[in-house]
Tab-separated table of C-alpha atoms in Angstrom:
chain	number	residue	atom	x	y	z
A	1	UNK	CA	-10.947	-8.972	14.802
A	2	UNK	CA	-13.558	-6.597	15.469
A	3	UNK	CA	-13.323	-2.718	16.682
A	4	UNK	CA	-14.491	-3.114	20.086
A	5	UNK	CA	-12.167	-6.211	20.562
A	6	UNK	CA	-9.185	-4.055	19.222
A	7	UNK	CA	-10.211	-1.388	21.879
A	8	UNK	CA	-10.252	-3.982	24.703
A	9	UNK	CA	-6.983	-5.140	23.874
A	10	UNK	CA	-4.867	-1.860	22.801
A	11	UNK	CA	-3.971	1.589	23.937
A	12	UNK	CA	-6.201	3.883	22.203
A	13	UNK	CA	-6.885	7.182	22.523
A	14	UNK	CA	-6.702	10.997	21.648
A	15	UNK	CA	-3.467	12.651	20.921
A	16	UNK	CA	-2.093	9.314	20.026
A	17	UNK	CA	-0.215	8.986	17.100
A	18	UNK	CA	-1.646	7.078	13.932
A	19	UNK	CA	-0.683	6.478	10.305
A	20	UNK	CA	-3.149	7.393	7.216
A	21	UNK	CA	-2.336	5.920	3.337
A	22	UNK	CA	-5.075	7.269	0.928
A	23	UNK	CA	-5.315	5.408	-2.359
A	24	UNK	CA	-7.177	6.924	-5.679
A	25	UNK	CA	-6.994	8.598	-8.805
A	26	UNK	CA	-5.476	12.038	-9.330
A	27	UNK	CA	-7.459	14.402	-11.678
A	28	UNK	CA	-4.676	13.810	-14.644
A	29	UNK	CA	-5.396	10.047	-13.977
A	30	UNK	CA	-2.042	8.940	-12.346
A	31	UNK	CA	-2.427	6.886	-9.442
A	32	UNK	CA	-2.655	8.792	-6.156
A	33	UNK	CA	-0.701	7.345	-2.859
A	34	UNK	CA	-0.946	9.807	0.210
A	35	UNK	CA	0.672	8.591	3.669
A	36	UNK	CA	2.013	10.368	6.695
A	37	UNK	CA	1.796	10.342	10.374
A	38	UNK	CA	-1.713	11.868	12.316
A	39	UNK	CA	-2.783	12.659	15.492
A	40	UNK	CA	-6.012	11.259	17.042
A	41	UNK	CA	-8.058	14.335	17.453
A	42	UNK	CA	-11.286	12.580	18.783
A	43	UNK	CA	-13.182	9.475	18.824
A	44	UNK	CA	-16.532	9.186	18.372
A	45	UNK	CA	-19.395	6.662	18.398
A	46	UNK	CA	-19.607	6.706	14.604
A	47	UNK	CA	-16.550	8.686	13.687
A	48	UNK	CA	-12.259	9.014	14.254
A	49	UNK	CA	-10.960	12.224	13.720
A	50	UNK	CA	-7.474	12.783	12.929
A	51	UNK	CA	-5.297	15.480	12.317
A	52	UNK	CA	-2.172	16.368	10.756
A	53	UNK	CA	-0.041	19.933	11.606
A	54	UNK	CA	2.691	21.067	8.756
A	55	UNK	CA	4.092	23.600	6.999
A	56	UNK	CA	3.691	23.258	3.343
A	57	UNK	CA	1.116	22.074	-0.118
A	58	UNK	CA	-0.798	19.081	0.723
A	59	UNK	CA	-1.570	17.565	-2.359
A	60	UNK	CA	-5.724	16.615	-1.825
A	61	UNK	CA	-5.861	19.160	-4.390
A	62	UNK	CA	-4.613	16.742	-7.285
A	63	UNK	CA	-6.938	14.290	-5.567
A	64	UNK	CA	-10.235	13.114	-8.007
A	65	UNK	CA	-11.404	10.393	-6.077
A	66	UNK	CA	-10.424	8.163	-3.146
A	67	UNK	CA	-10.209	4.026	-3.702
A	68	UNK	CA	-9.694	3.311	-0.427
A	69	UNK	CA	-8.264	4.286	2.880
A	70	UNK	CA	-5.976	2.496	5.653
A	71	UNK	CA	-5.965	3.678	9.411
A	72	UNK	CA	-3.059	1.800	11.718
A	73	UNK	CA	-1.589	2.394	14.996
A	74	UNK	CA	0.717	1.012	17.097
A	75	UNK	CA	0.619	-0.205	20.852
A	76	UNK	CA	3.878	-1.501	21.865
A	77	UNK	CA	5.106	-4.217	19.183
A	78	UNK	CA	1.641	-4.870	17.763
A	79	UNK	CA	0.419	-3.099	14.421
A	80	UNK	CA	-3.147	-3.057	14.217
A	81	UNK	CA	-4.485	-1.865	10.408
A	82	UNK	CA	-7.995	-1.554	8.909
A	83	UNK	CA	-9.563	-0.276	5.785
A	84	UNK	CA	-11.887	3.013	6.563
A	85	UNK	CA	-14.202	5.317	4.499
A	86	UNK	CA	-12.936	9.266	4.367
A	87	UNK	CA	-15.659	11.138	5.375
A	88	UNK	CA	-14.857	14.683	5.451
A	89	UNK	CA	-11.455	16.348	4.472
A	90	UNK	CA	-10.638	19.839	6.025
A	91	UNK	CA	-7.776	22.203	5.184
A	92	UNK	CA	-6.598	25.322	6.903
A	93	UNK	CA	-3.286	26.863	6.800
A	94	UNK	CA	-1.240	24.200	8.395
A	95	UNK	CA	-3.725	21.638	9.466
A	96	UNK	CA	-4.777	19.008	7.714
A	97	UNK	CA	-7.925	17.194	9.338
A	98	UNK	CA	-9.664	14.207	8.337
A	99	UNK	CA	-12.592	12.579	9.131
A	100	UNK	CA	-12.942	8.571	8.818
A	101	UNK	CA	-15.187	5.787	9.752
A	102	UNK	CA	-14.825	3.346	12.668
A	103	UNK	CA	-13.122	0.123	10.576
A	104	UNK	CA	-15.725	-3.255	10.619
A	105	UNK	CA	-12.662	-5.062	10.672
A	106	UNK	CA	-8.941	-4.785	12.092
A	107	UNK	CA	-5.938	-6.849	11.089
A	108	UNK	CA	-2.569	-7.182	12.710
A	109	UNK	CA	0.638	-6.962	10.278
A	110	UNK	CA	2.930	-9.944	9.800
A	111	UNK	CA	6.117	-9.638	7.542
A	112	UNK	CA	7.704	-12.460	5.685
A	113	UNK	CA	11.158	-12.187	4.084
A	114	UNK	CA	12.640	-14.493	1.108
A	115	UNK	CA	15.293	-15.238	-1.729
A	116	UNK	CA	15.536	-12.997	-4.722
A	117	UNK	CA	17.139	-14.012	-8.406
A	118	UNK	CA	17.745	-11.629	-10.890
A	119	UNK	CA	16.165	-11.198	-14.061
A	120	UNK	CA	18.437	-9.503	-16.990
A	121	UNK	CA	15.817	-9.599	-19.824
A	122	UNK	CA	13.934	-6.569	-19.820
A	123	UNK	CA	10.715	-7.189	-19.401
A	124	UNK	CA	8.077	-4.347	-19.281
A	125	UNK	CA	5.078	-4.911	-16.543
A	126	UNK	CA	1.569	-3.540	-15.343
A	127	UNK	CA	0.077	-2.433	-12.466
A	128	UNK	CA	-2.559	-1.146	-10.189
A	129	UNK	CA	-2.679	-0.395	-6.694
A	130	UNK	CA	-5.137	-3.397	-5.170
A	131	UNK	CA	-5.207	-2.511	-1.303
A	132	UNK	CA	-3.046	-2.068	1.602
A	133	UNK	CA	-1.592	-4.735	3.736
A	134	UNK	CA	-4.759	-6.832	2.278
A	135	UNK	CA	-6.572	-6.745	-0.870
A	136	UNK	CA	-9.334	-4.487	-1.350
A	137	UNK	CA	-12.717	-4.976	-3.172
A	138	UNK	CA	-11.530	-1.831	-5.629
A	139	UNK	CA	-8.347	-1.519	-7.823
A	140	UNK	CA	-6.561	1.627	-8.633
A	141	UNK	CA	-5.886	2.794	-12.052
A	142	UNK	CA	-3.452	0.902	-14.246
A	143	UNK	CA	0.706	2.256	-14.652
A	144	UNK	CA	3.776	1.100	-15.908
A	145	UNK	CA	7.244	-0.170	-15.123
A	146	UNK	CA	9.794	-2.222	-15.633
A	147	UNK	CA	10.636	-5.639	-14.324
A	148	UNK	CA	14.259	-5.942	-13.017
A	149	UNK	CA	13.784	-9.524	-10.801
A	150	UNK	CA	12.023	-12.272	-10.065
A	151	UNK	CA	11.702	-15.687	-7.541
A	152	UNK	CA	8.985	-17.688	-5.717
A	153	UNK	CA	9.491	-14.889	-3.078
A	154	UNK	CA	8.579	-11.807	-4.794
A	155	UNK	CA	10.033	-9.205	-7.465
A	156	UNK	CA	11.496	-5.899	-7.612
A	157	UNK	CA	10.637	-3.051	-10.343
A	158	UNK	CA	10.960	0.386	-11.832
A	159	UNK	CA	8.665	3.125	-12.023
A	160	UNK	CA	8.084	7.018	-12.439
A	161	UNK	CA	5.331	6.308	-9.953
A	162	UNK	CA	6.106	7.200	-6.125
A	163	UNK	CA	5.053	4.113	-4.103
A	164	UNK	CA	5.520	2.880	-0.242
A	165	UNK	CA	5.312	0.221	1.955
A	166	UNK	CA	2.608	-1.516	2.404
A	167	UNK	CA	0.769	-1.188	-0.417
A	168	UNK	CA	-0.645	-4.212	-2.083
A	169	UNK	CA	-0.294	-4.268	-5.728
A	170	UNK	CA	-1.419	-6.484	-8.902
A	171	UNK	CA	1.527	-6.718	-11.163
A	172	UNK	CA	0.656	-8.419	-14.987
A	173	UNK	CA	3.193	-10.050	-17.210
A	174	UNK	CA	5.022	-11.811	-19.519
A	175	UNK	CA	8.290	-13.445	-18.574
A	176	UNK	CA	10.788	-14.181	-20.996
A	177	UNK	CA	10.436	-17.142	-22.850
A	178	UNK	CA	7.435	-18.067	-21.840
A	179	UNK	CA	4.206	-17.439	-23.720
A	180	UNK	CA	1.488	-17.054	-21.542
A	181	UNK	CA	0.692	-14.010	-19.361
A	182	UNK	CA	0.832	-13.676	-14.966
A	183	UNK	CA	-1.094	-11.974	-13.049
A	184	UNK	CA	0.153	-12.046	-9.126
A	185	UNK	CA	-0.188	-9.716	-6.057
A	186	UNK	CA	2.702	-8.209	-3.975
A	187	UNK	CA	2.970	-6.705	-0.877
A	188	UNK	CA	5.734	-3.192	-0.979
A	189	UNK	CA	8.821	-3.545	1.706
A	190	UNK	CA	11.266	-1.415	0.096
A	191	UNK	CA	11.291	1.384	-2.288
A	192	UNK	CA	14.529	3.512	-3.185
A	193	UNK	CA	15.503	6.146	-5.822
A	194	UNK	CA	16.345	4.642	-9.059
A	195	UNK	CA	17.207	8.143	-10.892
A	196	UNK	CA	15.595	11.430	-10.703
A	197	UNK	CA	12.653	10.543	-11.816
A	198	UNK	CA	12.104	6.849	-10.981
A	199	UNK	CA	11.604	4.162	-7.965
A	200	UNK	CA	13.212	0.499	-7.268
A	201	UNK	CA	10.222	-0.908	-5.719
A	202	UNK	CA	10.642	-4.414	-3.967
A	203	UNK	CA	7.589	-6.610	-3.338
A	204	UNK	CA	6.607	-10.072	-1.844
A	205	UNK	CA	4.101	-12.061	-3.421
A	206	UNK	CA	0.514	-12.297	-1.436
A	207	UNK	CA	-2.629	-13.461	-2.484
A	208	UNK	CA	-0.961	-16.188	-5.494
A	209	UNK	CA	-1.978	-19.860	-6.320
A	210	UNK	CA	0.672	-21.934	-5.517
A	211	UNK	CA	0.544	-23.172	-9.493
A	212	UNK	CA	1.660	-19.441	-10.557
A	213	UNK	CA	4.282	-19.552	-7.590
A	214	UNK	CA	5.082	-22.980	-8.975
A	215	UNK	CA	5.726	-21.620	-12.648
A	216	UNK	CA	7.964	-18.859	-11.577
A	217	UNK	CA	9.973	-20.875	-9.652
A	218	UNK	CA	10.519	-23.148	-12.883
A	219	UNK	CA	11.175	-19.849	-14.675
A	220	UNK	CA	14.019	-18.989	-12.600
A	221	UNK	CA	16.005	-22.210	-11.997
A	222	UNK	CA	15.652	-22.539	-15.757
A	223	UNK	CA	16.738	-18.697	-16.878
C-alpha cells in the first residue's frame, strides 16, 4: 500500500501518537534496538517529524550506525508499519526529535499464534536482527544465545541481548542429532526476564521454506 493511500484511509496527523524502533550497531559492536512512543510534530511534503519528551539518558550516544528504521501508528484497530530513513537526530535536555522520510511502502500487522514443544538439549544459536515486522534488505550484526524450544510454530531463546516485539530475526543452528545446519526467520511476540542479566525471547517463524518447517517438525515428533 502506498503513502498517499494510507493517508486516504487513516487518521493522520500532528500531535498524534506514533511508535519508532531503530535498529544498528552500537560503537562497542553489540546490536542496537531503540523503541518508544513519539509524537507527530509535523508533516511535511518530503519529511515526518517526530518527537519524544522525557526525563533521562537517551542512549543515541552508544549509537554507530543505524540499519534500519520502523515508523507505525495506529487508527482504531488497524496497525499500519513502514520502513523509513532517519534523517536528522536532535537532542536537547528532555526532547528527543527525529527526523524521518515519508515510507514508499506501508504494511498492516497480522499476528499468528501456534504450538510450542520443548527442547531439553542445550543447544547454542546465532543471530542477527533482519528487519521489523518484514525483512529488510540489511542485517544487523551477529549475537548469541541459547536455544530452549522448538516446533513448526516458532522457538523461544536466551540472551544477554535486550530485544522486543516485533523485530524480525535470523536465527542459525544445529539441532540435536541432526547434522546439518538451519537457518530460519522469526518474528518477536514475547520477551521476559530470564535472570539479571538475560531475556526469554519467544518467536514465530516468518519468511521459511516449508522443507525447513518440514524438518523441524520431524525433529520434534522424533526428540
Amino acid at each position: 500500500m502506498d503513502w498517499n493511500k494510507v493517508l486516504e484511509l487513516a487518521s493522520f496527523s500532528p500531535n498524534q501518537d506514533c511508535h519508532i524502533i531503530i535498529v544498528g550497531e552500537s560503537k562497542d559492536g553489540q546490536p542496537f534496538c531503540f523503541e518508544d512512543n513519539f509524537t507527530i510534530d509535523k508533516i511535511s511534503e518530503d519529511s515526518i517529524t517526530v518527537c519524544l519528551e522525557q526525563l533521562g539518558v537517551y542512549p543515541f550516544d552508544k549509537l554507530d550506525h543505524v540499519s534500519f528504521v520502523e515508523f507505525s501508528f495506529k487508527d482504531g484497530a488497524i496497525l499500519y508499519y513502514a520502513y523509513v530513513d532517519l534523517m536528522g537526530l536532535e537532542l536537547k535536555k528532555t526532547i528527543c526529535s527525529l527526523t524521518l522520510s515519508l515510507p514508499e511502502e506501508v504494511f498492516q500487522h497480522q499476528n499468528r499464534r501456534h504450538p510450542r514443544a520443548k527442547l531439553t538439549l542445550r543447544t547454542p544459536i546465532t543471530l542477527r536482527v533482519a528487519g521489523i515486522r518484514s525483512l529488510s534488505a540489511q542485517k544487523g550484526v551477529a549475537f548469541t544465545g541459547q536455544l530452549l524450544d522448538i516446533s513448526v510454530g516458532g522457538l523461544s531463546f536466551v540472551t544477554s541481548n535486550r530485544l522486543f516485539f516485533p523485530l524480525i530475526l535470523e536465527f542459525s543452528f544445529i539441532l540435536p542429532n541432526v547434522s546439518q545446519p538451519m537457518t530460519v526467520y522469526g518474528e518477536i511476540i514475547r520477551v521476559t526476564y530470564f535472570s539479571n542479566d538475560s531475556y526469554r525471547v519467544a518467536a514465530e517463524f516468518r519468511h521459511t521454506p516449508d522443507s525447513i518447517l518440514q524438518e523441524i517438525d520431524a525433529f520434534c515428533s522424533n526428540y
